[in-house]
Each structure stands twice: as C-alpha cells, then as structure tokens.
Coordinates of C-alpha atoms in Angstrom, one line a residue:
Chain A
M204 CA 26.2 26.7 16.1
L205 CA 28.3 24.0 17.6
E206 CA 32.0 24.7 17.4
L207 CA 33.4 21.1 17.3
R208 CA 37.0 22.2 17.8
K209 CA 36.0 23.4 21.3
L210 CA 34.7 20.0 22.1
L211 CA 37.5 17.8 20.8
A212 CA 39.3 17.5 24.1
H213 CA 36.0 16.6 25.9
V214 CA 35.3 14.0 23.2
E215 CA 38.7 12.4 23.8
A216 CA 38.2 12.5 27.5
M217 CA 34.8 10.9 27.2
S218 CA 36.0 8.1 25.0
R219 CA 38.8 7.3 27.5
E220 CA 36.4 7.4 30.3
M221 CA 34.0 5.0 28.5
A222 CA 36.8 2.6 27.7
A223 CA 37.9 2.6 31.3
R224 CA 34.4 2.1 32.5
Q225 CA 33.9 -0.9 30.1
R226 CA 37.1 -2.5 31.4
D227 CA 36.0 -2.0 34.9
F228 CA 32.5 -3.4 34.2
A229 CA 34.0 -6.4 32.4
S230 CA 36.0 -7.4 35.5
R231 CA 33.1 -6.7 37.9
I232 CA 30.5 -8.5 35.9
T233 CA 32.4 -11.8 36.1
E234 CA 32.3 -11.5 39.8
A235 CA 28.6 -10.6 39.7
R236 CA 27.9 -13.8 37.6
E237 CA 29.9 -15.9 40.1
K238 CA 27.8 -14.4 42.9
L239 CA 24.6 -15.0 41.0
A240 CA 25.6 -18.7 40.6
A241 CA 26.7 -19.0 44.2
L242 CA 23.5 -17.4 45.7
A243 CA 21.1 -18.8 43.0
Q244 CA 18.9 -20.9 45.2
V245 CA 15.8 -19.0 46.1
D246 CA 14.9 -19.7 49.7
E247 CA 13.2 -18.2 52.7
V248 CA 16.3 -16.3 53.7
M249 CA 16.5 -14.6 50.4
Q250 CA 12.8 -13.8 50.4
A251 CA 13.1 -12.3 53.9
K252 CA 15.9 -10.1 52.8
I253 CA 13.8 -8.8 49.9
E254 CA 10.9 -8.1 52.2
Q255 CA 13.3 -6.3 54.5
A256 CA 14.6 -4.2 51.7
L257 CA 11.1 -3.3 50.7
S258 CA 10.2 -2.4 54.2
V259 CA 13.2 0.0 54.7
D260 CA 12.8 1.4 51.2
P261 CA 9.3 1.0 49.7
T262 CA 10.5 2.6 46.5
W263 CA 13.2 -0.1 46.0
R264 CA 13.4 -1.0 42.3
G265 CA 14.7 -4.5 42.7
A266 CA 13.5 -7.9 41.5
Q267 CA 11.5 -10.6 43.2
P268 CA 12.5 -14.0 41.9
V269 CA 9.7 -16.0 40.4
S270 CA 11.8 -18.9 39.2
A271 CA 13.3 -21.4 41.7
R272 CA 16.9 -20.3 40.9
L273 CA 18.3 -16.9 40.0
D274 CA 20.7 -18.5 37.4
E275 CA 18.0 -20.4 35.6
R276 CA 18.5 -20.6 31.8
H277 CA 15.8 -21.8 29.5
Q278 CA 15.6 -22.4 25.8
P279 CA 12.3 -23.8 24.3
D280 CA 12.5 -27.2 22.6
G281 CA 11.3 -27.8 19.1
D282 CA 10.3 -25.5 16.3
A283 CA 8.1 -22.4 16.6
T284 CA 4.5 -22.8 15.6
P285 CA 2.9 -20.1 13.6
A286 CA 1.5 -17.2 15.6
T287 CA -0.2 -13.9 15.1
L288 CA 1.9 -11.0 16.1
I289 CA 0.1 -7.7 16.8
A290 CA 2.2 -4.6 17.4
V291 CA 1.2 -1.1 18.2
D292 CA 3.3 2.0 18.5
G293 CA 2.5 5.7 18.9
S294 CA 4.1 9.0 18.2
Q295 CA 2.9 12.5 19.0
I296 CA 3.3 16.2 18.2
Y297 CA 3.5 17.9 21.6
P298 CA 1.6 21.2 22.3
D299 CA 3.7 24.2 21.4
R300 CA 2.8 27.5 22.8
H301 CA 5.0 29.1 20.1
G302 CA 3.2 27.3 17.3
L303 CA 0.4 28.3 14.9
A304 CA -2.3 27.1 17.3
L305 CA -2.6 25.2 20.6
Y306 CA -3.1 21.5 19.8
Y307 CA -1.5 18.2 20.1
L308 CA -1.6 15.1 18.0
I309 CA -1.3 11.4 18.7
N310 CA -0.7 9.0 15.9
I311 CA -1.0 5.2 16.5
G312 CA 0.4 2.8 14.1
S313 CA -0.5 -0.9 14.1
I314 CA 0.3 -4.1 12.3
I315 CA -1.1 -7.6 12.5
L316 CA 1.2 -10.2 11.0
R317 CA -0.2 -13.7 10.7
Q318 CA 2.8 -16.1 10.5
G319 CA 2.3 -19.0 8.2
T320 CA -0.5 -17.6 6.1
G321 CA 1.7 -15.9 3.4
E322 CA -0.7 -12.9 3.5
A323 CA 0.5 -9.3 3.6
P324 CA 0.1 -8.0 7.2
Q325 CA -2.8 -5.8 8.1
T326 CA -1.6 -2.3 8.8
D327 CA -3.3 0.9 9.9
T328 CA -2.7 4.3 11.4
Q329 CA -5.1 6.2 13.7
P330 CA -4.2 9.9 14.0
T331 CA -6.2 12.0 16.6
L332 CA -6.1 15.7 16.9
Y333 CA -6.7 17.2 20.4
F334 CA -7.7 20.9 20.3
L335 CA -10.6 21.4 22.7
E336 CA -10.0 23.4 25.9
E337 CA -10.5 20.3 28.0
D338 CA -7.9 18.5 25.9
I339 CA -5.2 21.1 26.0
Y340 CA -5.5 22.4 29.6
N341 CA -5.3 20.2 32.7
D342 CA -7.5 20.5 35.8
G343 CA -5.3 23.3 37.2
G344 CA -5.8 25.3 34.0
D345 CA -2.2 24.8 32.8
L346 CA -1.3 23.7 29.3
V347 CA -0.9 19.9 29.3
T348 CA 2.7 18.7 29.6
A349 CA 4.6 16.3 27.5
G350 CA 4.1 13.8 30.3
D351 CA 0.3 14.2 30.0
V352 CA 0.5 13.6 26.3
N353 CA 2.7 10.5 26.8
A354 CA 0.2 9.1 29.3
R355 CA -2.7 9.6 26.8
R356 CA -0.6 8.0 24.1
E357 CA 0.1 5.0 26.3
Q358 CA -3.6 4.6 26.9
A359 CA -4.3 4.9 23.2
E360 CA -1.7 2.3 22.3
L361 CA -2.9 -0.3 24.8
K362 CA -6.6 0.4 23.9
M363 CA -5.7 -0.2 20.2
L364 CA -3.8 -3.4 21.2
A365 CA -6.8 -4.7 23.1
E366 CA -9.2 -3.9 20.2
L367 CA -7.0 -5.6 17.7
A368 CA -6.5 -8.6 19.9
R369 CA -10.3 -9.0 20.2
E370 CA -10.8 -8.7 16.4
E371 CA -7.9 -11.1 15.7
R372 CA -9.4 -13.7 18.0
G373 CA -12.6 -13.3 16.0
Y374 CA -10.7 -13.6 12.7
W375 CA -9.6 -17.1 13.8
G376 CA -13.2 -17.9 14.7
G377 CA -12.4 -18.0 18.4
D378 CA -9.9 -20.8 17.9
L379 CA -7.9 -20.7 21.1
D380 CA -5.1 -22.8 19.7
R381 CA -3.9 -19.8 17.6
L382 CA -1.3 -17.9 19.6
I383 CA -1.9 -14.2 19.5
V384 CA 1.0 -12.1 20.8
A385 CA 0.1 -8.4 21.4
M386 CA 3.3 -6.4 21.7
T387 CA 4.2 -2.9 22.7
D388 CA 7.5 -1.2 22.3
G389 CA 8.8 -0.6 25.8
P390 CA 7.9 -1.7 29.3
L391 CA 4.5 -3.1 30.0
L392 CA 4.6 -1.5 33.4
I393 CA 3.7 2.2 33.6
W394 CA 6.4 4.3 35.2
M395 CA 5.1 6.6 37.8
G396 CA 6.7 8.6 40.7
E397 CA 5.7 8.0 44.3
T398 CA 3.9 11.4 44.6
D399 CA 2.2 11.0 41.2
M400 CA 0.5 7.8 42.4
K401 CA -1.5 9.6 45.0
D402 CA -3.1 11.8 42.4
P403 CA -6.6 10.7 41.6
A404 CA -6.1 11.3 37.9
A405 CA -3.0 9.2 37.9
K406 CA -4.9 6.4 39.7
A407 CA -7.6 6.5 37.1
H408 CA -4.9 6.3 34.4
I409 CA -3.5 3.2 36.0
Q410 CA -6.9 1.6 36.4
T411 CA -7.8 2.3 32.7
Y412 CA -4.4 0.8 31.6
I413 CA -4.9 -2.3 33.7
A414 CA -8.5 -2.7 32.3
Q415 CA -7.0 -2.9 28.8
L416 CA -4.6 -5.6 29.9
Q417 CA -7.6 -7.5 31.3
A418 CA -9.4 -7.0 28.0
I419 CA -6.4 -8.5 26.1
Q420 CA -6.4 -11.4 28.6
Q421 CA -10.2 -11.9 27.9
S422 CA -9.3 -12.3 24.2
A423 CA -6.8 -15.0 25.2
A424 CA -4.0 -12.9 23.6
I425 CA -0.7 -12.4 25.3
P426 CA 0.4 -8.8 26.1
I427 CA 4.1 -8.3 25.9
G428 CA 6.3 -5.3 26.6
Y429 CA 9.6 -5.5 24.6
V430 CA 12.4 -3.4 25.9
D431 CA 15.4 -3.1 23.5
R432 CA 18.8 -2.3 25.1
P433 CA 17.3 -2.2 28.6
R434 CA 19.1 0.0 31.1
S435 CA 17.4 -1.6 34.1
A436 CA 19.4 -3.1 37.0
N437 CA 16.7 -4.7 39.0
V438 CA 18.4 -8.1 39.2
L439 CA 21.8 -6.5 40.1
R440 CA 20.0 -4.6 42.9
L441 CA 18.6 -7.9 44.1
L442 CA 22.0 -9.5 44.0
H443 CA 23.4 -6.6 46.0
V444 CA 20.7 -6.9 48.7
I445 CA 21.0 -10.7 49.1
Q446 CA 24.7 -10.3 49.8
L447 CA 24.0 -8.1 52.8
D448 CA 23.6 -9.4 56.2
P449 CA 20.1 -8.8 57.6
T450 CA 21.6 -6.5 60.2
E451 CA 23.1 -4.4 57.4
I452 CA 19.9 -3.8 55.4
S453 CA 19.1 -0.1 55.7
K454 CA 17.7 2.4 53.2
E455 CA 21.2 3.7 52.6
R456 CA 22.8 0.3 52.1
V457 CA 20.0 -0.9 49.8
R458 CA 20.5 2.2 47.6
Q459 CA 24.3 2.1 47.6
T460 CA 24.5 -0.9 45.3
C461 CA 27.9 -2.4 44.7
Y462 CA 27.0 -2.6 41.0
Q463 CA 26.6 1.1 40.4
G464 CA 26.4 2.0 36.8
M465 CA 26.1 -1.6 35.6
T466 CA 23.0 -3.1 34.0
D467 CA 21.3 -6.4 34.0
R468 CA 21.9 -6.6 30.3
L469 CA 25.6 -7.0 31.1
L470 CA 24.9 -9.7 33.7
F471 CA 23.0 -11.8 31.1
Q472 CA 25.2 -11.1 28.2
D473 CA 26.2 -14.7 28.3
L474 CA 22.7 -16.0 27.4
K475 CA 22.8 -18.2 24.3
P476 CA 20.6 -17.3 21.3
N477 CA 16.9 -17.8 22.1
Q478 CA 17.8 -18.5 25.7
R479 CA 16.1 -16.6 28.5
S480 CA 17.0 -15.8 32.0
A481 CA 15.1 -16.7 35.2
I482 CA 11.8 -14.9 35.6
F483 CA 11.4 -12.0 38.0
A484 CA 8.7 -9.6 39.2
A485 CA 9.4 -5.9 39.4
T486 CA 9.2 -4.7 43.0
T487 CA 7.9 -1.2 42.2
R488 CA 5.0 -0.1 44.3
I489 CA 2.8 0.4 41.3
N490 CA 3.3 -3.3 40.4
R491 CA 2.7 -4.5 43.9
E492 CA -0.3 -2.3 44.8
F493 CA -2.1 -1.9 41.5
F494 CA -1.1 -4.5 38.9
R495 CA -0.9 -7.5 41.3
A496 CA -4.2 -6.6 42.9
A497 CA -5.8 -6.7 39.5
G498 CA -4.3 -10.1 38.6
Q499 CA -1.9 -8.4 36.2
E500 CA 1.4 -8.3 38.1
I501 CA 4.2 -7.7 35.6
H502 CA 7.0 -10.2 35.4
F503 CA 10.1 -10.0 33.2
F504 CA 13.0 -11.9 31.9
Y505 CA 16.0 -11.3 29.7
L506 CA 16.3 -12.9 26.3
N507 CA 19.0 -13.1 23.7
V508 CA 17.4 -12.5 20.3
A509 CA 20.7 -12.7 18.4
Q510 CA 21.2 -15.5 15.8
K511 CA 24.9 -15.8 16.2
K512 CA 26.5 -17.5 19.2
G513 CA 29.0 -15.7 21.4
E514 CA 28.8 -12.9 23.9
E515 CA 30.1 -10.4 21.4
H516 CA 27.1 -11.0 19.2
A517 CA 24.5 -11.3 22.0
R518 CA 21.5 -8.9 21.8
I519 CA 19.9 -9.0 25.2
V520 CA 16.4 -7.5 25.6
R521 CA 14.0 -7.5 28.4
V522 CA 10.6 -9.0 27.9
D523 CA 7.7 -8.0 30.2
A524 CA 4.6 -10.2 30.5
P525 CA 1.8 -10.6 33.1
A526 CA 2.1 -13.3 35.8
W527 CA -0.7 -15.3 34.2
V528 CA 1.5 -15.8 31.2
T529 CA 4.8 -16.6 32.9
G530 CA 2.9 -19.0 35.1
Q531 CA 2.2 -21.3 32.1
P532 CA 5.6 -22.7 31.0
S533 CA 4.4 -24.2 27.7
L534 CA 2.6 -21.0 26.7
L535 CA 5.6 -18.9 27.7
D536 CA 7.8 -21.1 25.5
R537 CA 5.5 -20.5 22.5
V538 CA 5.5 -16.8 23.1
Q539 CA 9.3 -16.8 23.4
Q540 CA 9.6 -18.8 20.1
A541 CA 7.2 -16.4 18.4
I542 CA 9.2 -13.3 19.5
Y543 CA 12.5 -14.9 18.6
E544 CA 11.2 -15.9 15.1
D545 CA 10.0 -12.4 14.5
C546 CA 13.5 -11.0 15.4
R547 CA 15.0 -13.2 12.7
G548 CA 17.1 -11.1 10.3
T549 CA 16.5 -7.9 12.2
E550 CA 17.4 -8.8 15.8
H551 CA 14.4 -6.7 16.8
P552 CA 10.8 -7.7 16.3
Y553 CA 9.9 -6.9 12.7
V554 CA 6.3 -6.0 13.8
L555 CA 7.6 -3.4 16.2
A556 CA 9.8 -1.9 13.6
R557 CA 6.9 -1.6 11.3
A558 CA 4.5 -0.3 13.9
H559 CA 7.0 2.4 14.6
E560 CA 7.4 3.2 10.9
L561 CA 3.6 3.5 10.6
A562 CA 3.3 5.7 13.7
V563 CA 6.1 8.1 13.3
V564 CA 5.2 11.6 12.2
T565 CA 8.1 12.9 10.1
Y566 CA 9.3 16.5 10.0
A567 CA 7.9 16.8 6.5
E568 CA 4.5 15.4 7.5
R569 CA 4.3 17.8 10.4
R570 CA 5.1 20.7 8.1
D571 CA 2.4 19.5 5.7
F572 CA -0.1 19.2 8.5
E573 CA 0.6 22.7 9.8
Q574 CA 0.3 24.1 6.3
T575 CA -3.2 22.5 6.0
L576 CA -4.1 23.8 9.5
A577 CA -2.9 27.3 8.6
A578 CA -5.1 27.3 5.4
A579 CA -8.1 26.1 7.4
L580 CA -7.6 28.9 10.0
I581 CA -7.3 31.5 7.3
R582 CA -10.6 30.3 5.8
Q583 CA -12.1 31.1 9.2
D584 CA -10.7 34.7 8.9
L585 CA -8.1 33.9 11.5
T586 CA -4.5 35.0 11.2
P587 CA -2.3 31.9 12.1
E588 CA 1.2 32.8 12.9
P589 CA 3.9 31.3 15.1
S590 CA 5.4 33.4 17.9
R591 CA 8.1 35.9 17.0
K592 CA 10.6 33.6 18.7
A593 CA 9.6 30.5 16.7
W594 CA 9.5 32.5 13.5
L595 CA 13.0 33.9 14.1
K596 CA 14.3 30.4 15.0
W597 CA 12.8 29.1 11.8
L598 CA 14.5 31.9 9.8
M599 CA 17.9 31.3 11.4
S600 CA 17.8 27.6 11.0
G601 CA 17.8 28.1 7.3
Chain B
M268 CA -5.8 -6.4 -20.0
T269 CA -9.0 -5.7 -18.1
D270 CA -11.3 -2.7 -18.2
A271 CA -10.3 0.3 -16.0
Q272 CA -7.6 -1.5 -14.1
L273 CA -6.3 1.0 -11.5
L274 CA -2.6 1.1 -11.5
G275 CA -1.8 3.9 -9.1
R276 CA -1.9 7.7 -8.6
V277 CA 0.0 10.6 -10.0
L278 CA 3.0 11.6 -7.9
R279 CA 4.2 14.5 -10.1
S280 CA 3.7 15.6 -13.6
A281 CA 4.7 18.1 -16.3
T282 CA 3.1 18.8 -19.7
G283 CA 5.2 16.1 -21.4
V284 CA 5.6 13.4 -18.7
F285 CA 3.7 12.2 -15.7
T286 CA 5.0 9.9 -12.9
F287 CA 2.7 7.8 -10.8
G288 CA 3.2 5.5 -7.9
C289 CA 1.8 2.0 -7.5
T290 CA 2.3 -0.7 -5.0
Q291 CA 4.9 -3.4 -5.5
N292 CA 2.2 -6.0 -6.2
E293 CA 3.7 -7.5 -9.4
E294 CA 0.3 -7.8 -11.0
N295 CA -0.2 -4.1 -10.6
I296 CA 3.1 -2.9 -12.1
P297 CA 2.6 -1.9 -15.7
Q298 CA 4.9 -2.9 -18.5
F299 CA 7.4 -0.9 -20.5
G300 CA 5.6 0.6 -23.5
Q301 CA 2.1 0.0 -22.1
P302 CA -0.5 2.7 -22.8
V303 CA -2.0 4.2 -19.6
R304 CA -4.6 6.8 -18.9
A305 CA -4.5 9.5 -16.2
A306 CA -7.9 10.6 -15.2
G307 CA -8.2 14.4 -15.2
A308 CA -10.9 16.9 -14.1
D309 CA -11.3 18.3 -17.6
G310 CA -10.3 15.3 -19.6
D311 CA -8.0 12.3 -19.6
V312 CA -4.3 12.3 -20.5
Y313 CA -2.8 9.2 -22.3
G314 CA 0.8 8.1 -21.9
L315 CA 3.2 5.4 -22.8
V316 CA 5.2 3.8 -19.9
Y317 CA 8.9 4.4 -20.5
E318 CA 10.5 4.1 -17.1
I319 CA 9.7 1.8 -14.1
I320 CA 11.7 2.3 -10.9
I321 CA 11.3 -0.1 -8.0
Q322 CA 12.6 1.8 -5.0
D323 CA 14.3 0.5 -1.9
D324 CA 15.3 1.8 1.4
P325 CA 17.7 0.7 4.2
F326 CA 15.0 -1.4 5.8
V327 CA 14.4 -3.4 2.6
R328 CA 18.2 -3.9 2.2
Q329 CA 18.4 -5.2 5.8
I330 CA 15.7 -7.7 5.2
V331 CA 17.2 -8.8 1.8
A332 CA 20.6 -9.2 3.3
A333 CA 19.3 -11.6 5.9
S334 CA 17.9 -14.0 3.4
D335 CA 16.6 -16.5 6.1
S336 CA 14.3 -13.8 7.4
L337 CA 12.4 -13.5 4.1
T338 CA 9.2 -15.1 5.1
P339 CA 6.2 -14.8 2.7
E340 CA 4.4 -12.4 5.1
R341 CA 7.4 -10.0 5.2
I342 CA 7.8 -10.1 1.4
E343 CA 4.1 -9.3 0.9
D344 CA 4.4 -6.6 3.6
M345 CA 7.3 -5.0 1.7
R346 CA 5.5 -5.2 -1.6
Q347 CA 2.0 -4.3 -0.6
R348 CA 2.0 -2.3 2.6
R349 CA 5.2 -0.3 3.0
Q350 CA 5.3 3.2 1.7
V351 CA 8.0 2.5 -0.8
P352 CA 6.1 2.8 -4.1
V353 CA 7.1 1.7 -7.6
E354 CA 7.6 4.9 -9.6
V355 CA 6.3 4.7 -13.2
S356 CA 6.9 7.4 -15.7
A357 CA 4.8 7.8 -18.8
L358 CA 5.3 10.0 -21.8
A359 CA 2.1 12.0 -22.4
V360 CA 1.2 11.4 -26.1
A361 CA -2.5 12.1 -26.3
Y362 CA -5.5 13.6 -24.5
R363 CA -9.2 13.7 -24.5
R364 CA -11.5 16.7 -24.2
G365 CA -15.1 15.7 -24.3
E366 CA -15.6 13.6 -27.4
L367 CA -12.4 14.8 -29.0
V368 CA -9.3 12.6 -28.8
R369 CA -6.1 14.2 -30.0
Q370 CA -2.6 12.9 -30.2
G371 CA -0.2 15.5 -28.9
V372 CA 1.1 17.1 -25.7
P373 CA -1.9 17.7 -23.4
P374 CA -2.7 21.4 -22.6
R375 CA -2.5 20.6 -18.9
P376 CA -0.7 17.8 -17.0
P377 CA -2.7 15.5 -14.7
A378 CA -2.8 16.8 -11.1
A379 CA -1.1 15.1 -8.2
L380 CA -3.0 12.0 -6.9
R381 CA -5.1 11.7 -10.0
R382 CA -5.8 8.0 -10.7
V383 CA -4.0 6.2 -13.4
F384 CA -5.5 3.3 -15.2
A385 CA -4.3 0.7 -17.7
C386 CA -5.9 1.5 -21.1
N387 CA -8.4 -1.1 -22.3
R388 CA -8.2 -2.5 -25.9
G389 CA -10.9 -0.1 -27.2
E390 CA -9.1 2.9 -25.8
V391 CA -5.7 1.9 -27.2
D392 CA -7.2 1.4 -30.6
E393 CA -9.2 4.6 -30.5
V394 CA -6.4 6.8 -29.2
L395 CA -3.3 5.3 -30.8
G396 CA -4.5 2.7 -33.4
R397 CA -6.9 4.9 -35.3
G398 CA -5.6 8.2 -34.1
G399 CA -2.6 8.4 -36.4
F400 CA 1.2 8.3 -35.7
Q401 CA 1.7 11.7 -34.1
F402 CA 2.6 9.9 -30.9
M403 CA 5.7 8.5 -32.6
R404 CA 7.0 12.0 -33.3
I405 CA 6.5 13.0 -29.7
A406 CA 8.5 10.0 -28.5
L407 CA 11.3 10.6 -31.0
N408 CA 11.6 14.2 -29.9
H409 CA 11.7 13.5 -26.2
A410 CA 15.2 13.6 -24.8
Q411 CA 14.7 11.5 -21.7
C412 CA 12.8 8.5 -22.9
P413 CA 14.5 5.6 -24.8
A414 CA 12.5 6.3 -27.9
E415 CA 13.6 3.4 -30.1
D416 CA 12.7 0.7 -27.6
L417 CA 9.6 2.5 -26.4
L418 CA 8.2 2.8 -29.9
V419 CA 8.8 -0.9 -30.6
A420 CA 7.1 -1.9 -27.4
S421 CA 4.2 0.5 -27.7
L422 CA 3.6 -0.3 -31.3
G423 CA 3.4 -3.9 -30.3
W424 CA 0.7 -3.0 -27.7
V425 CA -1.3 -1.0 -30.3
A426 CA -1.0 -3.7 -32.9
Q427 CA -2.5 -6.2 -30.5
C428 CA -5.5 -3.9 -30.0
R429 CA -6.2 -3.5 -33.7
P430 CA -9.2 -5.5 -35.1
P431 CA -8.3 -9.1 -36.2
G432 CA -6.2 -9.1 -39.4
Q433 CA -5.2 -5.5 -39.0
E434 CA -2.1 -6.1 -36.8
Q435 CA 0.4 -6.6 -39.5
P436 CA -0.8 -3.9 -41.9
Y437 CA -0.7 -1.5 -38.9
L438 CA 2.9 -2.3 -38.2
V439 CA 3.8 -1.9 -41.9
E440 CA 2.1 1.5 -42.0
A441 CA 4.0 2.5 -38.8
G442 CA 7.3 1.5 -40.4
R443 CA 6.5 3.7 -43.4
E444 CA 5.7 6.6 -41.2
L445 CA 9.0 6.1 -39.2
T446 CA 10.9 6.0 -42.5
R447 CA 9.6 9.5 -43.2
L448 CA 10.2 10.8 -39.7
L449 CA 13.7 9.4 -39.4
A450 CA 14.9 10.0 -43.0
H451 CA 17.8 12.0 -41.6
D452 CA 18.8 9.4 -39.0
P453 CA 19.2 6.0 -40.6
L454 CA 20.8 4.4 -37.5
R455 CA 17.8 5.1 -35.2
L456 CA 15.5 4.1 -38.0
D457 CA 17.3 0.8 -38.5
A458 CA 17.1 0.0 -34.7
I459 CA 13.3 0.5 -34.7
L460 CA 12.6 -1.3 -38.0
R461 CA 14.5 -4.3 -36.8
G462 CA 12.3 -4.4 -33.7
L463 CA 9.2 -3.9 -35.8
A464 CA 10.3 -6.7 -38.1
D465 CA 10.4 -9.1 -35.1
L466 CA 6.9 -7.9 -34.1
T467 CA 5.6 -8.4 -37.6
A468 CA 7.0 -11.9 -37.7
E469 CA 5.3 -12.6 -34.3
A470 CA 2.0 -11.1 -35.7
Q471 CA 2.3 -13.3 -38.8
A472 CA 2.9 -16.4 -36.6
A473 CA 0.0 -15.5 -34.4
S474 CA -2.3 -15.1 -37.4
R475 CA -1.3 -18.5 -38.7
G476 CA -2.0 -20.0 -35.3
W477 CA 1.6 -20.9 -34.5

C-alpha cells in the first residue's frame, strides 16, 4: 500500500524543484539558441572538433551536422500529395518464472493507410508464442531476459515492416511515384552498449536489422523512426563541443556538457508548425561502424507536428531516416508532408496510434490467454499453477 | 433484404434477450424492429431488434473533436476496423428445433460468438407472419424493451413479408389481437393502434401503387 500522506512533503518539494528547473532551462535555452545561431556555419574547424571529440571519447553521443548550417529551418512548399503510410508496433508478455509456464509472447500490430483512396485501412495482428527450450533459454542456459525479448520484438517489427512495404509496392503495381512511408514507433537506430556490440549474437542482431532496412529500400519505401517527446540531447552536446577550444577537448570536458539536464526538444521548441530543423547524423559507434558501412547511416531532424502556432503549442518530435532518404531533398519534403498530414487532429501519427492499439496485449487479454493455456495444460494431465509467491500476490491484490 | 446476410456475432445472451456486435459499416447495422436469426448448435433463435448502441471511446472523441482530421480513410477505419462494435440487442421471440418453429422464449439462449443473420422474407413470414401473434405478448411483457414502438416497427416488417395482398389484412388481424391482449391498458393499446393505422395507410397506398 502506498501511504500518500507520507509522500505529500516530497511531492511538494518535487513540484518546486521542477518549477525551478524549468525557469533555469528557459533562461539557458535562450542562450543556447543564440550560440546555435552564432556558430551555425558548418566548417572544417567544426568538423575537426567533432572528430577530436570522437577520438577522445568514442562513445560520445553527439551529432554530426549533415546540413550546411546548424540553425537551418525548412518547411516544404505546396500541399501534401497522397501517400501510403505503413506502421508497425509490437508488444510482449515477458517470461515469468512465477507464472503458469515458461513462455513469452510477441504480438505485432500493423496498419496500412492509403491516403486519398477513401478505403478503410488494412489492419492485422501477428501473435507468436515462444515456448521451446531454444526460445526461452539463451546460449548460457539462462532464462531469456526482457532485453532479449525486446531485441526479438524489434526484429519482428522491422521484418513485418519490410514485408508490408514489399506487398504495398506490389499493390500499386510497382508504381514508384506512390510514396510509401514505413514507420516504427521509436528510434530507427538500435540502442546497444559498447560491450554488447562485441557479442557475436548482438552483431548478428544488428546485421539482420540492417538487412530489413535494405529490404525496405529495395521496395522503394521510406523507413522512418518517429520519436515522440524525445529526451535526446545530441545537438546540445554538439553545441557544447564546438564551443570548446581544441586544446580543451578531453574525455571529461566532452562529457561535462554545459547543457546538463536539457534536451534538444527545448532547443527546437521555436520551430513553426510543419517546420523541421537541420539534419544531423547520430555519432554513436553502432551508426558509424555498422549502419554507415551498410549504406544505412541513420540521420535525424526535429519537427514540429503541432497545428497551432507558438512555442507554447509546439509539439517537437524527432524523425529518424536513413541517409539515402535525407540526401534527396524533394523526397524528404514529401515524407515530411506525409508525416505532418497524418498527425493532423492527433498531433501524433494516426497510424502509429492504431498500430499500438492493435499490438497491445491488455491485462484482460493476458488473463484470457493464460486461462486458455491452463486448460490446455490440464488436458495434457499437467498441473499448471503459479508460484506460491505469485499466487499470494494475486490474492492480496484483490 | 438479402438471403443470409451476416450481421454480426453474439456478445452475450440470456433466455429472453441476446446482444450481438457488428461493425460500424452502416449497411451492416440492422434496423429497429427488424427480425434477426441467431444460429445455434441445436436450432436457431429468432429475435426482434429493440436496441442499437453505437459505442465510442476517447480516441473516437479525439478524432471527432478535430474535425479537419476526419479524412475518409480515418472514418472508414473507425467504422470498419477498430474494435468498437455496434451493440445490437434483440428480444428472443421464437425458435426452431428441427422442422418445428415455435413462437416463445427459446429453451436455451444462443452461445457467445454464434453468428447472427438478418431474416429473409420467407423466414419472417414463416416464423412471425404465419406463426401467430404470441411474439406480441412476449414483447408486451418484457420490461426493458420499448414494446409499443417495437411492435409497430416489427409488425411493419412482418406485413411486408406477407404474400401480396395480405399486408393489410395481417395488420388488421394484429390490431384485433392487440385489443384482446391490452384490454386492460387502453393507453398502450391506443399508442400501438395509432402506429398500426399509419402502417395500414402506407400498405393501402403501396397496394394502389402510390
């Protein structure tokens, strides 16, 4: 039980702290924007500082400018042309050693919305149950972790996205004029720790993931990672580094950013509706060593998907796309228009909201599934029961 | 009305009432008073639609509130794809066991997920037109359904399914039976007879080709 009265003082302190932090950020972000404007021109000196930062700290999660200026702002001209939007999202039931049986489940929801056709979108769900020994134990003989399940879900999502992109191109008879945007909810770049990347299984995971991006490219569809309320600060880290004198660039100074606690979202809060920031490349090692080598280096930009003008209404999101997309300005404009159109009325891509709705396994559905599983186990003369701990928890939760 | 038009599937049921879900495709939503048939393992159950509820949820409200976001694709998605079904309740008034068709409360309600069809003309005439007026007593005695309006609407359906020239005599006969059933309740009787009078006038006009 949570005794709220014992927390009231903490809640008050927290709210005061947050208000103070916001005031502090508001004053510092103005200064950061001024710096961004003052140091906007991308030149050799800036590039050298970025290379130096990466050499002293190869794990530096900064940003490599792709645009000519850091303060570039761009809004596509003209009306959006109808596009096909494909979105995929996944959810899972993690393995539970206290549950009825050892298994895990991944459910992938997908939607294909063809703008301008007036047709109901095509929707589907693909649940998969993993219960074989090789599924539920890793190579070390340990029960698979939540991270393992997440990695498998990521693969399943992108595989589904690639399949749907291929089918959709076929639906349009191979017509390459039809824009097909294939969207995932979250970054397009896999997150992986430095030590994990040395693991052969992790390398295989990366290669499989990249192969799916290549498959989407072969279908002439556009893979997009859409990050709502991004917490990333890659551009602020870049801004910090380029203010340092080359002699000051050390691992410690690179990491001790003067914009601690702030996010790029604040920096770009002044974007106008349907306006995007400059384009950047993530400097993570996985992007440089794996994705770039495969021709799939991930770039990103910030976009305001709000309809109303004004910073107070701005809804800044991060959009990830491969370099072969951002390198085609007119194509990128069409993609941006398609995303913005799909956010109309919801300020979030409609197709992503629907893919999530299709994918999510509710508590009631999980309960129904486990009842079905228990009945099947009983028919096999097994005695399914949760651990005593899980059973008591269930009793006490009412 | 086409043969065996699938309307939806049973969500929940009791001996006197079954509720089924169908998509928000407007062509698929049955009408108030329409006779429907729930397919059962040991025989069909016939019902009269007396309540249609079109559900919403916060997502629908969000989309509706932002009217400029109502693209045709989103509207069709909401109607046809999202899991927010139209809930339709039908009063069980007849059932079939083998060759036997009987008006009355079925011995067993249709099970969940049984398919529900719109009755075709032949079925309506067989089960309700030639099967007597017992179904009117069931409707009048049911506390939850709006019996007066339901009977007027359902009798209109049944009359349309009678052989040519039989529509008006059928409605007159139904009126007589109602007079007997509601002899103690002149206000309810008056409400139904006024509705039937309108139907009779419409049937007369139709027979004259107006």
